[in-house]
XYZ file of C-alpha atoms in Angstrom:
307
model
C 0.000 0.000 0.000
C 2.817 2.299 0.901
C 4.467 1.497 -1.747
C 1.405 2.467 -4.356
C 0.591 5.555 -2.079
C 4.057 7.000 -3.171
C 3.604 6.051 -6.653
C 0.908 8.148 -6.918
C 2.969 11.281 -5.522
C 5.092 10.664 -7.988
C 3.000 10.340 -10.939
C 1.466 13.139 -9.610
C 4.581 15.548 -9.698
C 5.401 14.264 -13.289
C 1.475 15.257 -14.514
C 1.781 18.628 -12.550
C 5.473 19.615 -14.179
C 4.549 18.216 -18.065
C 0.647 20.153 -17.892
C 2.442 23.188 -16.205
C 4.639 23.242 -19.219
C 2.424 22.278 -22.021
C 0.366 25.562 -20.714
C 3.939 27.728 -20.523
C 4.270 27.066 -24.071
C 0.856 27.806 -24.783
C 0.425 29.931 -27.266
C -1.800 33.050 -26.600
C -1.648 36.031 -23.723
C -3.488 35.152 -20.768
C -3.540 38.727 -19.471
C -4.956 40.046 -22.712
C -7.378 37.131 -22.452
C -8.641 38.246 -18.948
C -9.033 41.757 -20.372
C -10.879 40.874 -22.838
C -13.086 39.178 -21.174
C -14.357 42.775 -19.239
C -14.399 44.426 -22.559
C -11.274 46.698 -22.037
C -8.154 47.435 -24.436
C -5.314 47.872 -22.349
C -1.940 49.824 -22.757
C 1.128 47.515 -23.382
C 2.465 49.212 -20.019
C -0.679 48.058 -17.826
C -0.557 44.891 -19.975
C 3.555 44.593 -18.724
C 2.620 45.427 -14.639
C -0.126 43.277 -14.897
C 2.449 40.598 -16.572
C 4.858 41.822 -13.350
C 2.468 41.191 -10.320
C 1.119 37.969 -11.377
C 4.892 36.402 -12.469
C 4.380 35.396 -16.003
C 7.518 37.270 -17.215
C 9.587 35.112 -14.659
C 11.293 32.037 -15.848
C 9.625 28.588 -16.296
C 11.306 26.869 -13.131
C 10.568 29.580 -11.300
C 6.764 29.788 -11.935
C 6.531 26.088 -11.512
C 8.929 26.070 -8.230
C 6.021 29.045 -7.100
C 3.219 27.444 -8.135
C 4.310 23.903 -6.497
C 5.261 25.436 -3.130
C 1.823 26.830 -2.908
C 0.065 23.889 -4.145
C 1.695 21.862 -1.298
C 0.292 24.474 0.983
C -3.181 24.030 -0.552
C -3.176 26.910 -2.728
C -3.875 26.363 -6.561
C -3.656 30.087 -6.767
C -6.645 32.943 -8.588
C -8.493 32.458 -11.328
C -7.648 35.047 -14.250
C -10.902 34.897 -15.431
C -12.943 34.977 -12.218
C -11.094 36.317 -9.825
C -11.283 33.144 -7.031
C -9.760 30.675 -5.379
C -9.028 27.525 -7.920
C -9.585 25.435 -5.104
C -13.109 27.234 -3.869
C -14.028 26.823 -7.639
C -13.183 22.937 -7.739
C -14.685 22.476 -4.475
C -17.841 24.176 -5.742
C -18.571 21.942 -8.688
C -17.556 18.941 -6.717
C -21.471 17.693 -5.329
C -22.851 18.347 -8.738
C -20.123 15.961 -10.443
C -20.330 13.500 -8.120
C -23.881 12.922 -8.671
C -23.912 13.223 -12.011
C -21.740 10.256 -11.831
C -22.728 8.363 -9.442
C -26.556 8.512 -11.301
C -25.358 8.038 -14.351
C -23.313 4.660 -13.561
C -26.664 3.283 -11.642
C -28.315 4.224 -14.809
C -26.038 2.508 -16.777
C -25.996 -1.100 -14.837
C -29.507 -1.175 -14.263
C -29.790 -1.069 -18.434
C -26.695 -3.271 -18.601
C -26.462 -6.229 -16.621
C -29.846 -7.770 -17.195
C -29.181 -7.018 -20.977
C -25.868 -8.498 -20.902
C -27.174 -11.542 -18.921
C -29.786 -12.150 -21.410
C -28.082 -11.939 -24.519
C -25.539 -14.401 -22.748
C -28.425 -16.765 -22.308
C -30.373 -16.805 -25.359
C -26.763 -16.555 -27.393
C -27.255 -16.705 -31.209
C -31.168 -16.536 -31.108
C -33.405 -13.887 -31.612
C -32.879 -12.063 -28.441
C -29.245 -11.808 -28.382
C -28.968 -10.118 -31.866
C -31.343 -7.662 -30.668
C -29.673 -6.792 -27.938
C -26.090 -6.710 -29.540
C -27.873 -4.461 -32.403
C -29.072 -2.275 -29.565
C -25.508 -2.150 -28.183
C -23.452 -1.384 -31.698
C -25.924 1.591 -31.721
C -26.005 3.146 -28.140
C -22.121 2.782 -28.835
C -21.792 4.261 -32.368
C -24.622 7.332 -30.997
C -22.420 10.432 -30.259
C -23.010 11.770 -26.574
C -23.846 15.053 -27.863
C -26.149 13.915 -30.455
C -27.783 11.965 -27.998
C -28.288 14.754 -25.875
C -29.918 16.991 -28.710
C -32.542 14.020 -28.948
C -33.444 13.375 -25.953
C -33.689 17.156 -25.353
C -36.154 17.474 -28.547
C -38.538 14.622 -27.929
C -38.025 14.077 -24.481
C -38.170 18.113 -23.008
C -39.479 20.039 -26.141
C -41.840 17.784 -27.465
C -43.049 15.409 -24.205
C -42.266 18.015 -22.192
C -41.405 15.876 -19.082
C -38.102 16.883 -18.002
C -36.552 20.514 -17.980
C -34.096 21.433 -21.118
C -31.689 23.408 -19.083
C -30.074 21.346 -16.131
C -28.644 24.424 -14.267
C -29.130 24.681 -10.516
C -29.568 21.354 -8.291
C -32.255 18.744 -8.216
C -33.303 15.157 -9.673
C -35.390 15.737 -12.217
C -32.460 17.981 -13.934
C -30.036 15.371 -13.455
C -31.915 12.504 -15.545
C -31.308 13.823 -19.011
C -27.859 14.369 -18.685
C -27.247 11.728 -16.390
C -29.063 9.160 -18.847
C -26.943 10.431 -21.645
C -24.158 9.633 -20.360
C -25.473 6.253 -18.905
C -26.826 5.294 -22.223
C -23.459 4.776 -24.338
C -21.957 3.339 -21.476
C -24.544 0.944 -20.949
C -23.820 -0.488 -24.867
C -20.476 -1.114 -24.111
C -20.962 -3.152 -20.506
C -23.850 -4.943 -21.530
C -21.231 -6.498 -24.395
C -18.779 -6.610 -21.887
C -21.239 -8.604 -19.249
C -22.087 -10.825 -21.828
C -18.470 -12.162 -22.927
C -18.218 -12.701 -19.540
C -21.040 -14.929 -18.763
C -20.082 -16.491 -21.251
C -16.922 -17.275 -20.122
C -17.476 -18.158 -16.894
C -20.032 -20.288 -18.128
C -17.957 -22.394 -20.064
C -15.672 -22.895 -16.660
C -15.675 -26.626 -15.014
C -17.113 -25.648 -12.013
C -20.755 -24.794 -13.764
C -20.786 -28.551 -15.365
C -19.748 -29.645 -11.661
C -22.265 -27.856 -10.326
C -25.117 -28.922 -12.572
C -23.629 -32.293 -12.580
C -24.352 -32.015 -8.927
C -27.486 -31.678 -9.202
C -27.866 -27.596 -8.820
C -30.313 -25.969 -10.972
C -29.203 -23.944 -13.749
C -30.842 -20.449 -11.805
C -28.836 -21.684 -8.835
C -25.339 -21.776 -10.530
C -26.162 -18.667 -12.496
C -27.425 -16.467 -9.462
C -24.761 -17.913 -7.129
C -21.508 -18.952 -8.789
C -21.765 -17.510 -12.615
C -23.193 -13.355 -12.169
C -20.683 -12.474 -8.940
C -17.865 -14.073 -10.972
C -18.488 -12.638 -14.128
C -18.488 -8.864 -12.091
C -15.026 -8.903 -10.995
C -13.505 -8.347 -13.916
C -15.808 -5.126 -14.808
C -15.012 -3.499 -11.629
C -12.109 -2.363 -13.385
C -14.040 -0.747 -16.390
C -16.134 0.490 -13.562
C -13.336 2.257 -11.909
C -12.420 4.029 -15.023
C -15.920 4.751 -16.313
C -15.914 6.808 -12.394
C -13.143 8.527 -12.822
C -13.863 9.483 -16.168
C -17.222 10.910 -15.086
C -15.884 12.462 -11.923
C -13.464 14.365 -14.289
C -16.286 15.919 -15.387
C -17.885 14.866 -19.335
C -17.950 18.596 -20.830
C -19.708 17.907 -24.258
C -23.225 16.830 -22.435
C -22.234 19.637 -19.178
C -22.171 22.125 -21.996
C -25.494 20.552 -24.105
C -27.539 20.697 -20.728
C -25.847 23.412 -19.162
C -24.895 21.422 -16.222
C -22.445 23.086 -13.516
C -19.824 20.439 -12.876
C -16.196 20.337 -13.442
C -16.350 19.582 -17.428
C -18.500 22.845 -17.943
C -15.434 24.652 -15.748
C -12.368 23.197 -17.272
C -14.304 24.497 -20.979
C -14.697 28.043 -19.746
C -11.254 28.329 -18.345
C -9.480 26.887 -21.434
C -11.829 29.292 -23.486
C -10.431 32.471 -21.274
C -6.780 30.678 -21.034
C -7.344 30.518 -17.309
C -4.111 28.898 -16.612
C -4.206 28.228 -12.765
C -7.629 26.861 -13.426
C -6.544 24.624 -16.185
C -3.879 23.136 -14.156
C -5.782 22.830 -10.766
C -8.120 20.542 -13.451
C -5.701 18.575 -14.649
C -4.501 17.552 -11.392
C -7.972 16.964 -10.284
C -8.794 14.372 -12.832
C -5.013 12.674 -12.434
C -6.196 12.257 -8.281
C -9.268 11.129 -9.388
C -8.155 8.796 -11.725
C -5.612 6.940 -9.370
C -7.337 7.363 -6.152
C -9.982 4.882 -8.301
C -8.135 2.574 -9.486
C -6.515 2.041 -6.268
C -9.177 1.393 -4.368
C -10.547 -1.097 -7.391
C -7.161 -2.900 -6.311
C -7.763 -3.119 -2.959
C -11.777 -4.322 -3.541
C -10.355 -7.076 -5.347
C -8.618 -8.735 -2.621
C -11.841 -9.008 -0.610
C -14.133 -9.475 -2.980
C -11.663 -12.186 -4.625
C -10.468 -15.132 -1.813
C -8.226 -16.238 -4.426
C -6.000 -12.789 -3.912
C -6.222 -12.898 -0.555
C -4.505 -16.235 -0.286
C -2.441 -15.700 -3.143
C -3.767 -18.267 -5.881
């Protein structure tokens, strides 16, 4: 554990350095960005001071030696664009994110396991083929033109769900949430299916039913919880790819999470924004997968005694 805790620290100090340079060499002026942005045409001298008091003529070490220093503190420094704390910003769009997520990933098993379990066991009839055509589709659908559909017949023409997801709530959370949930759900229920498959095909299951257990048993029991351990990986992923925030459907529905934010500050070349982002999502993304690690070894007695 210790030994994955300070891998992360270090992966984490090689994604800070390479982003932090990628934006140095940025093309573009992020101080006649923020100006911009009011509607003012500054001098080349207030452009210069403002250049002076918020570093950006210093050299590249030392803005990153700066910027690191305070980040260990806590402090992801101002927005250019905003005016406020990177972290306060983050922090803000944190709850809205997580939901999102966490609703669209329900969304996504409820329509994926019992389609991936049925296709498994009516394989090469009528059924499966259906569902796999289903699948190829929900995968091949664009998130963003899914969103523009679901927002026509679902809010303009039904009228049953609000078009505009800003501000908190369920019922503005479905549309996005089932967006996101719905091309997912094409690629799990394929991914479910190989693997009851699989683990159907295993010598235990013909032991079992040799045994006398009834096919619902063995399923139920031995086949379904094996055939999940493998996707918690996928699942771990799909998390931290959500919790990173998805800003194609944020920006459709006008959601405010973290996607919507990292748009607008890449827009207005909001630098410490961008890079308080970029660590968020590389956190995210390892603080998953490690705990996916460590669920294994309980959820798997093999791991825990080393088979």
């Amino acid at each position: 554990m210790l030994q994955r805790l300070l891998q992360i620290v270090i992966v984490l100090f090689g994604i800070s350095f390479l982003s932090f340079l990628l934006i140095y060499l940025a093309p573009g002026d992020p101080v006649r960005a923020m100006f911009a942005v009011t509607g003012n045409i500054p001098s080349e001298e207030i452009l210069a001071d403002m250049r002076e008091q918020m570093g950006l003529n210093r050299p590249f070490l030392v803005q990153y030696g700066n910027w690191l220093m305070n980040c260990l503190q806590g402090d992801f420094g101002t927005s250019y664009s905003q005016g406020k704390p990177v972290s306060q910003m983050l922090a803000v769009r944190v709850l809205p994110t997580l939901q999102l997520a966490l609703l669209s990933l329900v969304m996504m098993l409820v329509m994926a396991v019992p389609a991936g379990v049925l296709s498994a066991l009516h394989q090469n009839r009528f059924l499966d083929y259906f569902i796999r055509a289903a699948t190829f589709f929900g995968i091949s659908l664009p998130n963003f033109w899914a969103g523009l559909l679901l927002i026509y017949f679902v809010a303009l023409k039904l009228g049953l769900l609000p078009v505009v997801s800003t501000g908190m709530g369920f019922q503005k959370m479905i549309l996005p949430a089932f967006t996101l949930a719905f091309a997912m759900a094409g690629k799990y229920a394929r991914q479910v299916r190989a693997a009851i498959l699989e683990e159907m095909s295993q010598d235990y299951v013909y032991g079992a039913l040799a045994r006398g257990l009834s096919e619902t048993v063995v399923l139920w029991r031995h086949v379904i919880p094996n055939a999940m351990l493998p996707l918690l990986t996928l699942l771990g992923l799909s998390l931290g790819s959500l919790l990173g925030g998805t800003a194609v459907v944020e920006v459709i529905f006008s959601y405010p999470a973290l996607g919507s934010l990292a748009i607008n500050a890449i827009t207005s070349m909001d630098y410490p924004l961008i890079q308080g982002y970029v660590l968020w999502i590389a956190l995210i993304y390892m603080i998953v997968n490690l705990a996916v690690d460590v669920s294994y070894s309980f959820l798997d007695p093999r791991l825990r005694k080393g088979v």
